[in-house]
Each structure stands twice: as C-alpha cells, then as structure tokens.
PDB file of C-alpha atoms in Angstrom:
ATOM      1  CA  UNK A 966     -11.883   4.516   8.291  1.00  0.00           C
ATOM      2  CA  UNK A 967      -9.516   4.177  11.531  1.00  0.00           C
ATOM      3  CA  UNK A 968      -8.190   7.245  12.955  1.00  0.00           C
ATOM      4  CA  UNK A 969      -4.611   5.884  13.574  1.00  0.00           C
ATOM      5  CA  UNK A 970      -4.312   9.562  15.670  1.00  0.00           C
ATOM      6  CA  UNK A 971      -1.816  12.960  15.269  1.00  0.00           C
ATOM      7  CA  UNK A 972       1.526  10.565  14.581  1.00  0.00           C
ATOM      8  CA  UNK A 973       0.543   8.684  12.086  1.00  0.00           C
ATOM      9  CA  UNK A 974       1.520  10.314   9.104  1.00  0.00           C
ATOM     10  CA  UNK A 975       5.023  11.031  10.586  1.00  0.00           C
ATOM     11  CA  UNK A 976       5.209   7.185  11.069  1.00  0.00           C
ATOM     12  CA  UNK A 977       3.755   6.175   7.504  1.00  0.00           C
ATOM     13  CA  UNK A 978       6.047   8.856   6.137  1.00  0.00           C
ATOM     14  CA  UNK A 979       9.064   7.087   8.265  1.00  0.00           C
ATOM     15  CA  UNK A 980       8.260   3.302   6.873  1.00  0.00           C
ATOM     16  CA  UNK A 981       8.132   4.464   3.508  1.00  0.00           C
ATOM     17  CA  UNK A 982      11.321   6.387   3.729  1.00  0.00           C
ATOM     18  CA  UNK A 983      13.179   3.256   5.710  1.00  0.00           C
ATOM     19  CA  UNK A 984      11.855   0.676   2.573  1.00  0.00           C
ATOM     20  CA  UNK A 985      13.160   3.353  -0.135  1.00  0.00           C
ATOM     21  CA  UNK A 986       9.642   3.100  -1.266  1.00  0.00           C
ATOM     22  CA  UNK A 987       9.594  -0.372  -1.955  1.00  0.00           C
ATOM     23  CA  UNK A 988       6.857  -2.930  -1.815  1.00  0.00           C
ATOM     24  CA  UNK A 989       8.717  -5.146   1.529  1.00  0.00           C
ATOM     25  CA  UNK A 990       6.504  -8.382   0.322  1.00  0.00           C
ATOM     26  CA  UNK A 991       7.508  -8.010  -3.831  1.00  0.00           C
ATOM     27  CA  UNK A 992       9.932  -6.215  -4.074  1.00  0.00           C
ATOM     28  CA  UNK A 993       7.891  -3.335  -6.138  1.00  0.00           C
ATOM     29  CA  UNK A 994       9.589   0.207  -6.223  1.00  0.00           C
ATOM     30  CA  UNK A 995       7.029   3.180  -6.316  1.00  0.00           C
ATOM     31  CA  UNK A 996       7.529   6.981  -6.973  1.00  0.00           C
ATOM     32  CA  UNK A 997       8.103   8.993  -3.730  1.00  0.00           C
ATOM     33  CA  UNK A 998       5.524  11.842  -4.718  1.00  0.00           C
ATOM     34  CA  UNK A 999       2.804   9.805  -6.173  1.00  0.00           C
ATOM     35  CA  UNK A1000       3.540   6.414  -4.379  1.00  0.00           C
ATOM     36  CA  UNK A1001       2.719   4.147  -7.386  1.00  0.00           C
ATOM     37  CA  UNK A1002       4.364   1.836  -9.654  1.00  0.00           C
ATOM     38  CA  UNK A1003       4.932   2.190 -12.677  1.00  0.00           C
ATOM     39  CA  UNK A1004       1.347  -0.139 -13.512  1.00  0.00           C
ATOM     40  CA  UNK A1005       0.118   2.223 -11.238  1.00  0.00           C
ATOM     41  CA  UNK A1006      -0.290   0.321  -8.371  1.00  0.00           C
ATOM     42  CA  UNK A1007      -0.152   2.318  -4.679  1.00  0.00           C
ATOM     43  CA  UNK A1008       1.912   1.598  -2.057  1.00  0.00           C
ATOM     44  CA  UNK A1009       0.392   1.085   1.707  1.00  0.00           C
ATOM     45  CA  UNK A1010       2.053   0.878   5.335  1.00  0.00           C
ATOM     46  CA  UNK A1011       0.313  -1.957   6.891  1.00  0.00           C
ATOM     47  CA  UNK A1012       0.340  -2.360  11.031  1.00  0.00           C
ATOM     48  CA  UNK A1013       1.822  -6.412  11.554  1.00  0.00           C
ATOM     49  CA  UNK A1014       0.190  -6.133  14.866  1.00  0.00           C
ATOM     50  CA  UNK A1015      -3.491  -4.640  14.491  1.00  0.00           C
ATOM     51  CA  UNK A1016      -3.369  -1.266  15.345  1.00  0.00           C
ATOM     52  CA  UNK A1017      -6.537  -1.991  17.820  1.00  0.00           C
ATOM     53  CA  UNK A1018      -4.241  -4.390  19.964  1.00  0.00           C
ATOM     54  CA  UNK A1019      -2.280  -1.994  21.393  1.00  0.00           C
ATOM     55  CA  UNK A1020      -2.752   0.809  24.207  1.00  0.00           C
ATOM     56  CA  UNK A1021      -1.189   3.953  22.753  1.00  0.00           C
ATOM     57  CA  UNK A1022      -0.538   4.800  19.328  1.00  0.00           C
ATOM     58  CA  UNK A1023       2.738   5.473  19.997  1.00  0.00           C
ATOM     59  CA  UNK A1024       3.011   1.834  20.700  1.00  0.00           C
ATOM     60  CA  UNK A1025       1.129   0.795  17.437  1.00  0.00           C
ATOM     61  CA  UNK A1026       3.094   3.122  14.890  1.00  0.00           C
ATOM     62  CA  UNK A1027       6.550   1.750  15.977  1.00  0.00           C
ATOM     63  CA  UNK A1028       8.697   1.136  13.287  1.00  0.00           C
ATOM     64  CA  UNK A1029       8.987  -2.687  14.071  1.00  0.00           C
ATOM     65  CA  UNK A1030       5.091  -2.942  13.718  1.00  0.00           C
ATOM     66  CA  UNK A1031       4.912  -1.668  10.495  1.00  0.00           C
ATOM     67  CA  UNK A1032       5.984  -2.382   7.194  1.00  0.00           C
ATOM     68  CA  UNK A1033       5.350  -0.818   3.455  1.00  0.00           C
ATOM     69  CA  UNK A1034       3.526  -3.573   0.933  1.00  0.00           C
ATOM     70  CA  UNK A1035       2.170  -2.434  -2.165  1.00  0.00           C
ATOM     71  CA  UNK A1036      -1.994  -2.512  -2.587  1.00  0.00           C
ATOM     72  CA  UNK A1037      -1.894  -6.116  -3.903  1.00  0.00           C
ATOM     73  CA  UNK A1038       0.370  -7.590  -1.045  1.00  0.00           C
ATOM     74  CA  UNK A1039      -1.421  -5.804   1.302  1.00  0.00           C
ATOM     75  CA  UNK A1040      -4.198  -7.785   0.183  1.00  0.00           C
ATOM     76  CA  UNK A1041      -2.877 -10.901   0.440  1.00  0.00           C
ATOM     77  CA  UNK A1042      -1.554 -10.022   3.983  1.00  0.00           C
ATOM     78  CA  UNK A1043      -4.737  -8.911   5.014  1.00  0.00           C
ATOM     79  CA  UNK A1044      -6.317 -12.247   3.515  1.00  0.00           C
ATOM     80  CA  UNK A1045      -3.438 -14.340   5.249  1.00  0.00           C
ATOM     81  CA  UNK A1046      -1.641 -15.139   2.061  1.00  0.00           C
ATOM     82  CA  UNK A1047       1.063 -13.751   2.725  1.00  0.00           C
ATOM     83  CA  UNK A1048       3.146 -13.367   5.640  1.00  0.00           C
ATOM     84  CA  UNK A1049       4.284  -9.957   6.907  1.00  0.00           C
ATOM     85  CA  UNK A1050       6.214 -10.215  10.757  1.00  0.00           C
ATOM     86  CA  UNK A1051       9.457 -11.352   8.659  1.00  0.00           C
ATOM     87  CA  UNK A1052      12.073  -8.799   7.281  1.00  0.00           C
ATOM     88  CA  UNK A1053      12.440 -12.134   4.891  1.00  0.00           C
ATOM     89  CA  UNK A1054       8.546 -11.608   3.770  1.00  0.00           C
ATOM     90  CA  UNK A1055       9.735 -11.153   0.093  1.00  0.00           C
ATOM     91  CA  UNK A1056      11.666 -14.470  -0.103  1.00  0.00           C
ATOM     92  CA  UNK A1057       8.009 -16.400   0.200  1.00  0.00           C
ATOM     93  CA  UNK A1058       6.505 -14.416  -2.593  1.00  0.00           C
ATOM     94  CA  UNK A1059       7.032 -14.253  -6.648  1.00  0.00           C
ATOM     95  CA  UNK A1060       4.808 -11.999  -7.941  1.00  0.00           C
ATOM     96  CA  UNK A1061       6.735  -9.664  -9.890  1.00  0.00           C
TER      97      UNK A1061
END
C-alpha cells in the first residue's frame, strides 16, 4: 500500500465532500459515514495524475488531481476504460 503522507486524509476527505459523495464517473451517490451505495459498493478518491509523478504531496493531493469514482469505475479507470481528467467523465459512461 502507498503512503500518500500526513495530508492525505484531509484531501480524500475534501474530494468526497466537493462530489457530495458521488461516484464523478456514474453518477452513484454513497452514504457519508459508511461511503457505500446502497448495493454496497465503496466509494474511492483516485489521483488523475499518479501520485508517484509528482515531487511533493502537496502537489499530488490537489483538488484538480483528484476525483471520487466508486470501486467499479475506479476499476475501469485504472484499466483505461474509462476516462477520468474530464469534469464531463460521467457523460462517456452508462452504467447505472
């Protein structure tokens, strides 16, 4: 497991709170305390840019670099299904 360092849960904590818990790539609203769905699927804050690629991070956790995707369009980010650099990311995606 990375150690994304002392700020990162103030960051995560800030993405999910700026997408009102909401999957950015389906759309996908999740419970603030538990951070699932109501199938039970989690929600994740991805990095756009890998968080290795950058110097600080201060620089990695800014709020343009990340962005909250639930578990199973996090996977298809991380697989290159799935765009994620877009604020439009949920316009290429049906999977609700």
């Amino acid at each position: 497991m990375v150690d994304y360092g002392p700020h990162w849960d103030a960051a995560r904590t800030e993405e999910l709170e700026r997408s009102d818990y909401t999957c950015q790539g389906c759309g996908r609203e999740h419970d603030p305390k538990t951070l699932k769905d109501e199938t039970g699927i989690g929600l994740h804050v991805h990095h756009k840019a890998k968080f290795r690629l950058f110097d600080t991070a201060e620089d990695a956790h800014r709020p343009e670099n990340l962005i909250a995707l639930c578990s199973r369009c996090h996977g298809r980010v991380e697989s290159g299904k799935l765009p994620d650099s877009r604020p439009d990311v949920r316009d290429d995606v049906s999977m609700r």
